[in-house]
Amino acid sequence: MNFTKLPQLVDRRGKLKSKGTYSKSTKTITHRVWHHSLTKKNLAGSDAARFADYHVNTLGWPGVGYTFIIEPKNLINTPNGKRARIVYANDIDRRTYHVGNSNQFSLGICVAGDYRYDTMDEATLASIADLHTALVKDGIGKYDKAHNEMPGYSWKACCQYNYRDAFDWKGSKTPSEPAPAPAVYIIQEGDTLWSIAHKDGTDGVQVEDLINANPGIDPTKLKIGQKINFGNAKEVIVQPDKKEDNETSERGDESIRSIQKTLNSRYNAGLIVDGFNGTKTKFALIKGLQTELNKQFNKKLVVDGKWGTKTKAAIVTVQKGAKGNLTWILQAALYLEGFNPGSLDSIFGKDTESALSKFQKAKKITADKKAGKATFTKLFAE
Ligand SMILES: [Zn+2]
């Protein structure tokens, strides 16, 4: 097998959390199905071990639902350069639960990260390409598909990266935006209300919505072929940035809600306070940064929310001991990138310094604990 010889591959079969075993497929694998985890790639929970815990403990599956998991935050030095680690989690012939009724003939590959918002780095793209090349040589699968190209799953926000960037993706389209959820969904193998809900994160279907839309069903005893209603949940499953009409809700992340509220009150950002980290929040944060640079340092930037050379040139360094709105913007930006600076208190103290230093190390820029041009570029341009 070529894939087992990849230097960035670690064999964790039988070593991740499990409860029982997946049965053997009775069909040959024809499809390589690409997923993302919908957990931001830098967060502690974005790795094979945590996906295994979640799949076993919460979803009640026999083990982690993919054969391979690519971990962008675990970099491996290989003779070919830096690569994201590939965890080999289940035997190739196991019908793990990742695409319901298509599990029998599909191999599940998950790239850790939430590519609605995360950007994919070179080391991860290279690992996708290496794994793909090896699987093709090994004759494992014929077609590459996104999760939402498999029967019944067109509404899934999975995957949301374009692996055509990594390899020639024959016989398939560019991964598409998810279709609106159907009114009625037919349960497939391995589906649980939690897997259906969780997969779309804070702005998608919630378990509570599904329970409310399906009075009388037992969420722990779903049967293949059973019909469930999406109900109100289908309203919000489309892309988050289209949620203009939504009322302020208690959804999403509390700190992100507070960031959005501050951006609204301080900079008139007009954001929906949904606790969800989308492009609009990022734009508003850049606008805030431009406003502060103009006000405090007499820069003459156009306040357009776009990261460009002029904004970059105008950046002033923020470091320990600093206080005020620029520090707050730094803290908010770090938080949105998954590096928690403690409280968003506008004071550059120990916790902010430590979050900044971790961010700089993760982004491979000089970890000088000062937020200057390089740091803000990583925070806002990528
Ligand atoms: Zn998926």
XYZ file of N, CA and C in Angstrom, residues 172-279:
324
model
N -16.034 15.683 -11.028
C -16.840 16.322 -10.006
C -16.827 17.826 -10.203
N -17.734 18.469 -9.493
C -17.840 19.915 -9.609
C -17.078 20.573 -8.479
N -16.933 21.864 -8.576
C -16.409 22.625 -7.451
C -17.380 22.403 -6.290
N -16.869 22.150 -5.099
C -17.785 21.964 -3.977
C -18.771 23.125 -3.918
N -20.014 22.774 -3.781
C -21.024 23.811 -3.916
C -21.530 24.281 -2.567
N -22.123 25.440 -2.593
C -22.829 25.936 -1.419
C -23.939 24.934 -1.117
N -24.213 24.720 0.154
C -25.258 23.752 0.457
C -26.616 24.201 -0.079
N -27.396 23.242 -0.522
C -28.766 23.531 -0.943
C -29.598 23.784 0.302
N -30.738 24.460 0.149
C -31.618 24.589 1.318
C -32.033 23.197 1.808
N -32.225 23.088 3.096
C -32.619 21.790 3.640
C -34.011 21.433 3.133
N -34.239 20.160 2.896
C -35.576 19.758 2.484
C -36.547 19.859 3.660
N -37.824 19.876 3.382
C -38.805 19.922 4.467
C -38.778 18.615 5.260
N -38.560 17.544 4.522
C -38.564 16.226 5.151
C -37.230 15.563 4.846
N -36.668 14.927 5.833
C -35.394 14.245 5.637
C -35.583 12.776 5.951
N -34.951 11.926 5.141
C -35.062 10.483 5.366
C -33.784 9.980 6.034
N -33.962 9.378 7.167
C -32.827 8.935 7.979
C -32.006 7.871 7.244
N -30.687 8.082 7.273
C -29.761 7.130 6.665
C -28.923 6.455 7.753
N -28.117 5.506 7.349
C -27.322 4.742 8.314
C -26.422 5.657 9.145
N -26.499 5.498 10.431
C -25.618 6.265 11.312
C -26.147 7.640 11.680
N -27.174 8.107 11.001
C -27.708 9.440 11.313
C -28.295 9.464 12.725
N -28.011 10.538 13.430
C -28.697 10.786 14.694
C -29.122 12.247 14.640
N -30.027 12.641 15.495
C -30.413 14.051 15.497
C -29.193 14.926 15.775
N -28.259 14.372 16.565
C -27.062 15.152 16.908
C -26.121 15.267 15.714
N -25.990 14.167 14.951
C -25.091 14.263 13.793
C -25.685 15.192 12.751
N -26.974 15.162 12.604
C -27.618 16.048 11.635
C -27.472 17.495 12.090
N -27.686 17.725 13.354
C -27.643 19.087 13.872
C -26.210 19.599 13.974
N -25.385 18.842 14.620
C -24.019 19.291 14.919
C -23.248 19.669 13.665
N -23.442 18.926 12.624
C -22.625 19.100 11.432
C -22.713 20.496 10.854
N -23.711 21.211 11.197
C -23.832 22.533 10.603
C -23.556 23.664 11.575
N -23.099 23.302 12.744
C -22.606 24.325 13.663
C -23.694 25.223 14.206
N -23.275 26.335 14.722
C -24.193 27.198 15.452
C -25.233 27.849 14.561
N -24.952 27.939 13.263
C -25.898 28.654 12.412
C -26.765 27.696 11.607
N -26.695 26.413 11.903
C -27.489 25.457 11.151
C -28.604 24.889 12.000
N -28.940 23.655 11.709
C -29.999 22.976 12.431
C -29.560 22.705 13.872
N -30.416 22.996 14.800
C -30.144 22.685 16.195
C -30.960 21.458 16.597
N -30.410 20.677 17.516
C -31.125 19.486 17.978
C -32.516 19.854 18.503
N -32.563 20.954 19.245
C -33.866 21.376 19.782
C -34.894 21.640 18.689
N -34.421 22.262 17.586
C -35.329 22.520 16.466
C -35.892 21.213 15.933
N -35.010 20.230 15.808
C -35.436 18.945 15.254
C -36.424 18.250 16.191
N -36.131 18.342 17.471
C -37.044 17.719 18.440
C -38.408 18.415 18.393
N -38.382 19.755 18.322
C -39.642 20.499 18.256
C -40.427 20.208 16.984
N -39.701 19.997 15.897
C -40.374 19.770 14.616
C -40.889 18.336 14.481
N -40.481 17.482 15.421
C -40.853 16.065 15.322
C -41.408 15.555 16.645
N -42.549 16.106 17.072
C -43.076 15.693 18.373
C -43.346 14.190 18.376
N -42.981 13.579 19.488
C -43.306 12.161 19.619
C -42.218 11.218 19.139
N -41.212 11.711 18.425
C -40.181 10.754 18.024
C -39.183 10.571 19.149
N -38.583 9.408 19.189
C -37.554 9.145 20.185
C -36.203 9.402 19.508
N -35.536 10.493 19.899
C -34.306 10.861 19.177
C -33.199 9.825 19.297
N -33.314 8.923 20.247
C -32.261 7.914 20.390
C -32.567 6.652 19.590
N -33.765 6.601 19.024
C -34.130 5.375 18.301
C -34.607 5.676 16.887
N -33.749 6.267 16.090
C -34.116 6.554 14.714
C -33.843 5.325 13.860
N -34.717 5.118 12.888
C -34.540 3.954 12.013
C -34.225 4.421 10.599
N -33.396 3.651 9.914
C -33.090 3.971 8.519
C -34.400 4.005 7.735
N -34.566 5.051 6.943
C -35.789 5.173 6.131
C -36.871 5.985 6.813
N -36.722 6.217 8.097
C -37.709 7.015 8.833
C -37.667 8.461 8.348
N -38.852 9.083 8.276
C -38.888 10.477 7.830
C -38.934 11.410 9.031
N -38.112 12.433 8.985
C -38.218 13.460 10.027
C -38.391 14.830 9.374
N -39.008 15.727 10.096
C -39.223 17.088 9.595
C -38.070 17.993 10.006
N -37.650 18.820 9.090
C -36.684 19.844 9.473
C -37.376 20.991 10.191
N -38.647 21.196 9.860
C -39.409 22.243 10.546
C -38.743 23.600 10.398
N -38.747 24.380 11.459
C -38.175 25.725 11.414
C -36.692 25.698 11.131
N -36.069 24.568 11.437
C -34.629 24.488 11.282
C -34.204 24.773 9.859
N -35.054 24.447 8.895
C -34.604 24.611 7.516
C -34.481 26.075 7.122
N -35.106 26.926 7.871
C -34.987 28.360 7.607
C -33.556 28.867 7.782
N -32.871 28.303 8.716
C -31.566 28.865 9.059
C -30.386 28.041 8.563
N -30.663 27.015 7.800
C -29.553 26.167 7.384
C -28.765 26.765 6.232
N -29.370 27.712 5.509
C -28.633 28.347 4.407
C -27.485 29.182 4.963
N -26.685 29.710 4.083
C -25.479 30.389 4.521
C -25.762 31.513 5.516
N -24.965 31.545 6.557
C -25.174 32.473 7.656
C -25.224 33.939 7.242
N -24.441 34.326 6.241
C -24.415 35.739 5.897
C -25.702 36.205 5.233
N -26.575 35.263 4.970
C -27.851 35.656 4.371
C -28.949 35.807 5.415
N -28.542 35.813 6.677
C -29.544 35.828 7.743
C -30.019 37.230 8.122
N -29.854 38.183 7.239
C -30.192 39.582 7.528
C -31.467 39.783 8.347
N -32.476 39.015 8.038
C -33.771 39.286 8.654
C -33.928 38.693 10.056
N -32.951 37.923 10.440
C -33.116 37.272 11.746
C -33.071 38.255 12.913
N -33.825 37.937 13.890
C -33.797 38.718 15.119
C -32.536 38.353 15.893
N -32.157 39.245 16.767
C -31.083 38.913 17.695
C -31.469 37.642 18.446
N -30.541 36.711 18.533
C -30.903 35.462 19.197
C -29.847 35.132 20.245
N -30.124 34.123 20.996
C -29.164 33.707 22.010
C -28.269 32.610 21.473
N -28.287 32.442 20.186
C -27.468 31.424 19.535
C -26.009 31.801 19.567
N -25.199 30.803 19.243
C -23.809 31.085 18.970
C -22.998 31.329 20.220
N -21.867 31.891 20.019
C -20.885 32.036 21.067
C -21.101 33.365 21.790
N -21.097 33.305 23.096
C -21.410 34.494 23.891
C -20.380 35.614 23.678
N -19.098 35.250 23.649
C -18.072 36.285 23.460
C -18.186 36.906 22.069
N -18.540 36.098 21.080
C -18.694 36.665 19.725
C -19.909 37.597 19.704
N -20.966 37.226 20.424
C -22.108 38.156 20.521
C -21.668 39.485 21.120
N -20.831 39.389 22.146
C -20.388 40.627 22.801
C -19.492 41.445 21.856
N -18.665 40.765 21.067
C -17.844 41.476 20.068
C -18.758 42.185 19.074
N -19.782 41.485 18.624
C -20.696 42.082 17.634
C -21.449 43.275 18.212
N -21.863 43.142 19.483
C -22.570 44.262 20.123
C -21.665 45.481 20.216
N -20.417 45.249 20.618
C -19.481 46.376 20.732
C -19.236 47.014 19.365
N -19.057 46.181 18.334
C -18.832 46.737 16.990
C -20.036 47.558 16.539
N -21.214 47.096 16.909
C -22.416 47.861 16.549
C -22.471 49.200 17.272
N -22.222 49.159 18.590
C -22.389 50.396 19.335
C -21.228 51.353 19.106
N -20.016 50.824 18.988
C -18.851 51.702 18.869
C -18.643 52.197 17.439
N -18.911 51.323 16.458
C -18.589 51.689 15.068
C -19.807 51.640 14.140
N -20.978 51.522 14.732
C -22.168 51.500 13.887
C -22.146 50.393 12.836
N -21.695 49.227 13.229
C -21.431 48.182 12.239
C -22.703 47.562 11.653
N -23.802 47.654 12.375
C -25.043 47.088 11.856
C -25.034 45.572 11.731
N -24.271 44.913 12.592
C -24.200 43.444 12.517
C -25.405 42.794 13.178
N -25.779 41.650 12.663
C -26.732 40.824 13.390
C -25.975 40.170 14.538
N -26.529 40.284 15.738
C -25.846 39.708 16.896
C -26.236 38.237 16.996
N -25.497 37.404 16.272
C -25.859 35.986 16.231
C -24.785 35.101 16.849
N -23.736 35.724 17.379
C -22.699 34.935 18.050
C -21.940 34.033 17.117
N -21.929 34.425 15.832
C -21.342 33.545 14.878
C -20.302 34.302 14.073
N -19.142 33.666 13.897
C -17.990 34.324 13.289
C -18.036 34.237 11.776
N -18.568 35.254 11.145
C -18.657 35.252 9.687
C -17.848 36.386 9.086
N -17.890 36.492 7.770
C -17.077 37.508 7.090
C -17.520 38.920 7.470
